[in-house]
Coordinates of C-alpha atoms in Angstrom, one line a residue:
Chain A
M778 CA -1.3 4.6 34.1
Q779 CA -2.0 1.0 35.6
N780 CA -1.0 -2.1 33.4
I781 CA -0.3 -0.6 30.1
G782 CA -0.6 -3.1 27.6
I783 CA 0.1 -3.7 23.8
E784 CA -2.0 -0.7 22.5
Q785 CA -0.8 2.2 24.6
I786 CA 3.1 0.7 23.8
S787 CA 2.2 0.6 19.8
L788 CA 0.4 3.9 20.4
A789 CA 3.7 5.5 21.9
V790 CA 5.7 4.1 18.9
G791 CA 3.5 5.3 16.3
F792 CA 3.9 9.1 18.1
I793 CA 7.5 8.4 18.5
L794 CA 7.6 7.9 14.4
L795 CA 5.5 11.2 13.7
L796 CA 7.8 13.1 15.5
L797 CA 11.2 11.5 14.2
G798 CA 9.3 11.9 10.5
I799 CA 8.4 15.8 10.8
W800 CA 11.9 16.1 12.7
G801 CA 13.7 14.6 9.6
M802 CA 11.5 16.2 6.9
I803 CA 12.2 19.7 8.0
S804 CA 16.0 19.3 9.4
Q805 CA 17.7 17.0 6.5
K806 CA 19.0 18.9 3.4
N807 CA 19.0 15.6 0.8
I808 CA 15.9 14.9 -1.1
L809 CA 16.4 11.0 -0.3
K810 CA 16.5 11.7 2.9
I811 CA 13.0 13.7 3.5
I812 CA 11.4 11.1 1.0
V813 CA 12.9 8.6 3.8
S814 CA 11.2 10.9 6.5
F815 CA 8.2 10.9 4.9
T816 CA 7.6 7.5 5.3
I817 CA 8.6 7.2 8.2
F818 CA 5.9 9.9 9.0
E819 CA 3.5 7.7 6.9
T820 CA 4.3 4.2 9.2
G821 CA 4.1 6.4 12.2
I822 CA 0.2 7.6 11.1
N823 CA -0.5 3.7 10.4
V824 CA 0.6 2.6 13.4
I825 CA -1.3 4.9 15.3
L826 CA -4.5 4.1 13.5
V827 CA -4.2 0.3 14.3
A828 CA -3.2 0.8 17.9
I829 CA -6.8 3.0 18.1
G830 CA -8.3 -0.2 16.8
Y831 CA -6.9 -2.6 18.7
I832 CA -9.4 -4.2 21.9
R833 CA -7.7 -6.2 24.8
N834 CA -7.9 -10.1 24.9
K835 CA -9.5 -10.1 21.3
T836 CA -8.9 -12.0 17.9
A837 CA -8.2 -10.8 14.5
P838 CA -11.0 -10.2 12.7
I839 CA -11.0 -13.9 10.9
L840 CA -13.5 -16.1 10.9
D841 CA -11.9 -19.4 10.1
S842 CA -13.2 -21.2 13.2
P843 CA -16.5 -22.2 13.9
E844 CA -16.9 -20.5 18.0
L845 CA -15.9 -17.2 16.5
Q846 CA -18.9 -17.5 13.4
T847 CA -21.4 -16.6 16.5
D848 CA -21.6 -13.4 19.0
T849 CA -18.7 -12.0 16.6
A850 CA -18.6 -8.7 17.8
E851 CA -17.6 -9.9 21.2
K852 CA -14.6 -12.2 20.1
I853 CA -12.8 -9.5 17.5
V854 CA -10.3 -6.6 17.1
D855 CA -12.2 -3.5 14.9
P856 CA -11.7 -4.3 11.4
L857 CA -12.5 -1.3 10.3
P858 CA -8.9 0.6 11.2
Q859 CA -7.2 -2.3 9.5
A860 CA -9.1 -1.9 6.3
L861 CA -8.0 2.1 6.3
V862 CA -4.5 1.4 7.2
L863 CA -4.8 -1.1 4.2
T864 CA -6.1 1.6 1.7
S865 CA -3.3 4.2 3.2
I866 CA -0.5 1.8 2.7
V867 CA -1.3 1.5 -0.9
I868 CA -1.9 5.4 -1.4
G869 CA 1.8 6.1 0.4
L870 CA 3.1 3.4 -2.2
G871 CA 2.1 5.6 -4.7
V872 CA 2.9 8.9 -3.3
T873 CA 6.7 7.6 -2.3
A874 CA 7.3 6.3 -6.2
L875 CA 6.3 9.8 -7.1
L876 CA 8.2 11.5 -4.9
L877 CA 11.3 9.2 -5.8
V878 CA 10.6 9.9 -9.4
Y879 CA 10.4 13.7 -8.8
A880 CA 13.8 13.7 -7.0
L881 CA 15.2 11.9 -10.4
K882 CA 13.8 14.3 -12.9
M883 CA 15.2 17.2 -10.1
Y884 CA 18.7 15.5 -10.4
K885 CA 18.6 15.1 -13.8
Q886 CA 18.5 18.7 -14.0
K887 CA 20.7 20.0 -11.6
K888 CA 22.6 17.1 -11.0
T889 CA 22.4 17.5 -7.0
L890 CA 20.2 16.0 -4.3
L891 CA 20.8 19.0 -1.7
I892 CA 17.7 20.8 -1.3
N893 CA 19.7 24.4 -0.8
D894 CA 20.6 24.2 -4.2
Y895 CA 17.0 24.4 -5.5
K896 CA 16.8 27.8 -5.2
D897 CA 14.0 28.3 -8.4
T898 CA 11.1 28.1 -6.1
K899 CA 11.7 30.7 -3.3
W900 CA 10.2 33.8 -2.9
Chain B
M644 CA 21.1 28.5 14.9
L645 CA 18.0 30.5 15.1
R646 CA 16.4 28.1 13.0
N647 CA 17.8 24.8 14.7
S648 CA 16.2 26.5 17.8
L649 CA 12.6 27.3 16.5
L650 CA 12.9 23.2 15.1
I651 CA 13.5 21.9 18.8
L652 CA 10.9 24.5 19.9
L653 CA 8.4 23.0 17.1
I654 CA 9.2 19.1 17.6
L655 CA 8.8 20.0 21.6
G656 CA 5.2 21.5 21.0
L657 CA 4.1 18.7 18.9
A658 CA 5.5 16.3 21.3
A659 CA 3.3 18.2 24.4
I660 CA -0.1 17.7 22.0
M661 CA 1.0 14.2 21.4
Y662 CA 1.8 13.3 25.0
N663 CA -2.0 14.7 26.0
L664 CA -3.3 12.5 23.2
Y665 CA -0.9 9.5 24.7
A666 CA -2.5 10.0 28.4
E667 CA -5.8 10.9 27.6
F668 CA -6.1 7.6 25.4
T669 CA -8.2 4.7 26.8
P670 CA -8.5 1.5 25.4
K671 CA -11.7 0.4 23.4
E672 CA -13.7 -1.8 25.3
K673 CA -16.1 -3.0 22.8
L674 CA -16.6 -2.2 18.9
G675 CA -17.7 1.0 17.6
F676 CA -21.6 0.9 16.2
V677 CA -20.5 0.6 12.5
A678 CA -17.8 -2.2 13.1
E679 CA -20.5 -4.3 15.4
H680 CA -22.9 -4.2 12.3
Y681 CA -20.2 -5.2 10.0
A682 CA -19.0 -8.4 12.8
N683 CA -22.3 -9.4 13.3
N684 CA -23.9 -9.4 9.8
G685 CA -20.9 -9.6 7.7
K686 CA -20.9 -13.8 7.6
D687 CA -24.2 -13.7 6.2
E688 CA -24.1 -10.1 4.1
V689 CA -20.8 -10.9 2.2
G690 CA -19.8 -14.3 3.2
A691 CA -15.9 -13.8 3.4
A692 CA -14.2 -15.3 6.6
N693 CA -11.8 -12.4 6.6
L694 CA -13.7 -9.6 7.6
V695 CA -11.5 -6.8 6.6
T696 CA -11.4 -8.1 2.7
A697 CA -15.2 -8.1 3.4
V698 CA -15.0 -3.8 4.6
V699 CA -12.3 -3.7 2.0
V700 CA -14.4 -4.8 -1.2
T701 CA -17.6 -4.8 -0.3
Y702 CA -18.9 -2.5 2.3
R703 CA -16.1 0.2 1.4
G704 CA -15.6 -1.2 -2.4
L705 CA -16.2 2.4 -3.5
D706 CA -13.1 3.6 -1.4
T707 CA -11.0 0.2 -3.1
L708 CA -11.9 1.5 -6.6
G709 CA -10.6 5.2 -5.7
E710 CA -7.3 3.5 -4.2
V711 CA -6.9 1.6 -7.5
S712 CA -7.4 4.5 -9.7
I713 CA -5.0 6.1 -7.7
L714 CA -2.4 3.7 -8.3
F715 CA -3.3 3.8 -11.7
L716 CA -3.0 7.9 -12.0
T717 CA 0.5 7.4 -10.5
A718 CA 1.7 4.9 -12.6
A719 CA 0.4 6.8 -15.5
I720 CA 2.2 10.1 -14.3
I721 CA 5.7 8.2 -13.8
G722 CA 5.2 7.0 -17.3
F723 CA 4.5 10.6 -18.7
F724 CA 7.4 12.1 -16.7
L725 CA 9.8 9.2 -17.8
K726 CA 9.0 8.9 -21.1
T727 CA 12.4 8.6 -23.1
K728 CA 12.5 10.0 -26.6
S729 CA 14.7 6.6 -27.9
S730 CA 12.2 4.4 -26.4
N731 CA 11.2 3.3 -30.1
N732 CA 14.9 3.3 -31.3
H733 CA 15.8 -0.7 -30.2
A734 CA 19.6 0.3 -30.3
L735 CA 20.5 -2.2 -27.3
P736 CA 21.5 -0.8 -23.9
K737 CA 24.9 -2.2 -22.8
V738 CA 24.2 -4.6 -20.7
K739 CA 26.3 -5.3 -17.7
R740 CA 28.2 -8.7 -16.5
Y741 CA 25.4 -10.0 -13.8
S742 CA 26.7 -12.6 -11.5
E743 CA 26.0 -16.2 -12.0
I744 CA 24.8 -16.9 -8.9
L745 CA 22.3 -14.2 -9.1
G746 CA 21.0 -15.1 -12.4
T747 CA 20.4 -18.9 -11.6
G748 CA 19.0 -18.0 -8.2
A749 CA 16.3 -15.4 -9.9
K750 CA 15.3 -18.2 -12.6
I751 CA 14.6 -20.5 -9.9
L752 CA 12.8 -18.2 -7.5
V753 CA 10.8 -16.0 -9.6
P754 CA 8.2 -18.9 -10.6
I755 CA 7.9 -19.7 -6.9
I756 CA 7.2 -15.9 -5.7
V757 CA 4.6 -15.2 -8.4
L758 CA 3.2 -18.9 -7.3
L759 CA 3.0 -17.4 -3.5
G760 CA 1.8 -14.2 -4.7
T761 CA -1.4 -15.8 -6.7
Y762 CA -1.8 -17.8 -3.6
V763 CA -2.0 -14.5 -1.4
F764 CA -4.5 -12.8 -3.4
I765 CA -6.9 -16.0 -4.5
N766 CA -7.2 -16.9 -0.8
G767 CA -7.8 -13.1 0.1
H768 CA -11.4 -13.8 1.5
L769 CA -10.1 -16.5 3.6
T770 CA -6.8 -15.7 4.9
P771 CA -5.1 -12.6 5.7
G772 CA -3.6 -10.8 2.5
G773 CA -5.7 -10.0 -0.6
G774 CA -5.3 -8.0 -3.9
F775 CA -2.7 -5.6 -3.2
Q776 CA -0.5 -7.7 -1.1
G777 CA -0.4 -10.6 -3.7
G778 CA 0.2 -8.1 -6.6
A779 CA 3.2 -6.3 -4.4
I780 CA 4.5 -9.7 -4.3
I781 CA 4.3 -10.5 -7.9
A782 CA 5.9 -7.5 -8.7
S783 CA 8.8 -7.9 -6.3
A784 CA 9.5 -11.3 -8.5
F785 CA 9.6 -8.8 -11.1
V786 CA 12.2 -6.4 -9.9
L787 CA 14.5 -9.7 -9.2
M788 CA 14.1 -10.6 -12.8
L789 CA 14.9 -6.8 -14.1
I790 CA 17.8 -6.5 -11.4
A791 CA 19.4 -10.4 -12.2
L792 CA 18.6 -11.2 -15.9
P793 CA 20.5 -9.1 -18.7
R794 CA 17.6 -8.6 -20.6
P795 CA 14.5 -9.7 -18.9
A796 CA 11.2 -10.8 -21.1
I797 CA 8.9 -8.7 -20.3
N798 CA 7.0 -7.5 -23.1
H799 CA 5.3 -3.8 -22.1
R800 CA 2.3 -4.7 -24.3
V801 CA 0.9 -7.4 -22.5
L802 CA 1.5 -6.0 -19.3
S803 CA -0.5 -3.2 -20.2
I804 CA -3.2 -5.0 -21.9
I805 CA -3.5 -7.2 -18.5
E806 CA -4.2 -3.9 -16.2
S807 CA -6.9 -2.3 -18.5
L808 CA -8.7 -5.6 -18.8
S809 CA -8.6 -6.0 -14.8
G810 CA -9.2 -2.2 -14.3
V811 CA -12.2 -2.2 -16.9
S812 CA -13.7 -5.6 -15.6
F813 CA -13.6 -4.1 -11.8
V814 CA -15.9 -1.4 -12.9
I815 CA -18.0 -3.7 -14.8
I816 CA -18.4 -6.1 -12.2
G817 CA -19.5 -3.0 -10.3
L818 CA -21.9 -1.9 -12.3
L819 CA -23.6 -5.2 -13.1
G820 CA -23.9 -5.1 -8.9
I821 CA -26.7 -2.4 -9.6
V822 CA -28.4 -4.2 -12.3
L823 CA -28.5 -7.7 -10.8
A824 CA -28.1 -6.7 -7.1
G825 CA -28.7 -4.2 -4.1
G826 CA -26.3 -1.8 -5.5
F827 CA -23.0 -0.9 -6.9
L828 CA -19.8 -3.3 -6.1
D829 CA -22.7 -5.5 -4.7
N830 CA -20.9 -9.1 -4.0
Q831 CA -24.2 -11.0 -4.2
I832 CA -25.0 -11.1 -8.1
I833 CA -23.5 -14.6 -8.2
G834 CA -24.5 -17.4 -5.3
L835 CA -22.2 -16.5 -1.9
G836 CA -21.3 -20.7 -1.9
T837 CA -19.9 -22.0 1.1
F838 CA -19.1 -19.9 4.0
G839 CA -15.2 -20.5 4.1
T840 CA -14.5 -22.4 1.0
I841 CA -12.7 -20.7 -1.6
L842 CA -15.6 -20.3 -4.0
S843 CA -17.6 -18.1 -1.5
A844 CA -18.3 -14.6 -1.0
G845 CA -19.7 -14.1 -4.4
T846 CA -17.5 -11.7 -6.3
V847 CA -15.2 -10.9 -3.7
P848 CA -12.4 -13.3 -4.8
I849 CA -12.9 -12.3 -8.7
I850 CA -12.6 -8.4 -7.5
Y851 CA -9.6 -9.5 -5.4
I852 CA -8.0 -11.3 -8.3
L853 CA -8.4 -8.5 -11.1
V854 CA -7.2 -6.0 -8.5
G855 CA -4.0 -8.4 -7.5
L856 CA -3.1 -8.7 -11.4
K857 CA -3.9 -4.4 -11.7
V858 CA -1.7 -3.8 -8.7
G859 CA 0.9 -6.2 -10.0
T860 CA 1.3 -5.2 -13.3
E861 CA 1.1 -1.5 -12.7
L862 CA 4.3 -1.7 -10.2
T863 CA 6.1 -4.0 -12.8
G864 CA 5.3 -0.8 -15.0
I865 CA 7.1 1.5 -12.6
I866 CA 9.7 -0.4 -11.6
R867 CA 10.4 -1.0 -15.9
N868 CA 10.2 2.4 -16.7
L869 CA 12.6 3.5 -14.1
K870 CA 15.3 0.5 -15.1
E871 CA 14.4 2.0 -18.7
I872 CA 15.7 5.3 -18.0
Q873 CA 18.7 3.7 -16.1
N874 CA 19.9 1.5 -19.2
E875 CA 19.8 4.8 -21.6
E876 CA 22.6 6.7 -19.3

C-alpha cells in the first residue's frame, strides 16, 4: 500500500459508487430513486473503467504537440477504455431515458410512484 | 427486519469481493498489445490527432454504428410509448406565463450554445470532444428553448429528416469504405490530409458531424415528446 496514486483513489471511488447504487436499487421504494441509483451504479462502472486505463506519469491520448508524435506508446495513457466508456455513457443515457418514460407510463396508470403499489407482476 | 439484514449481508459480501479486487489491483506500467498498436500506428493509419476518436470512429467504427442504432431505437420506443391520440388535433395547449428573464436569456443563449456544440463535433478529431458530446450540447440548447419559450419553433418534420439523412449517410460512408478502401468504415476513401489540421483524418470529421447531428436531433426529439405529453394534461 505504498504511495497511493490517483488510479487507486478513482478505483476506490468507483467501487463505492457501485455499492451505493446496488444498495439504492434494492432498498428504495420510490421508482425515481431506483432510477437515480441505477445511474449512480453506471457512473461507478465508468469510473472503474477509466481508472484501469490510467498509467502513471503519462498524458492524454491527444497528439497535439510534436514531441508526442514519436514513440507515442511510451507517452500516453490507454485510449481503449476511454473509447469504451464513451460508448457506455451514451448507451446509459438511452437506458435512463427509457426507464424514465416507463416510470411516467406507470405513474399515469396508477398515480403512484411507490414500487410496493405495483403487485401485478409479483408471483 | 429480515429484509434489511439480508440487504446488509449482501452489501457486505459485495464490499468484501470489491475490496479484494481493489487490494490486488496493480497499476499498469505500459500499454496493452492492442492499445500499443493504436498508439504507434494511429497517426499514419487514421491521421486523427485525438486517438480516442481514431478508436471510436475507425478502429471500432462498427461499435459506434451499433451505439447510434441503440440511441435511435431508444428514441423510437419512446416516441411509440408517448404517442398521443390528439397529436394531429391542433388545439393549442394552455400556455403558462414564462418569466421574462428566462425567455430573453434563452433567446440570447440558444444560438451560442448551438455554435459551441457545432465547434465541439467539428473538432472531434483534434481536441477532446466529438459527435456524441457536441450532439448532447446542441440538444441542451433545444431543452432550454423548450422550457423557456411558450411555443418554441421546433419543426418535428425537419428534425426527423435531418436524423434519418445523417443515419443513412453514416452507413453509406461505411459501405463506400468496402468499395474504395480497405473495408467497412475505412476512413481513407478520401485523402488523409495534413495531420493536425481540421481537414485531416479522411472521413472521420464527416462521420462525427453526421453523428453530432443525429444525436442532437434524436435527444431533442425525446425531450420534445416528453414535453408534448406534459402539455396535454
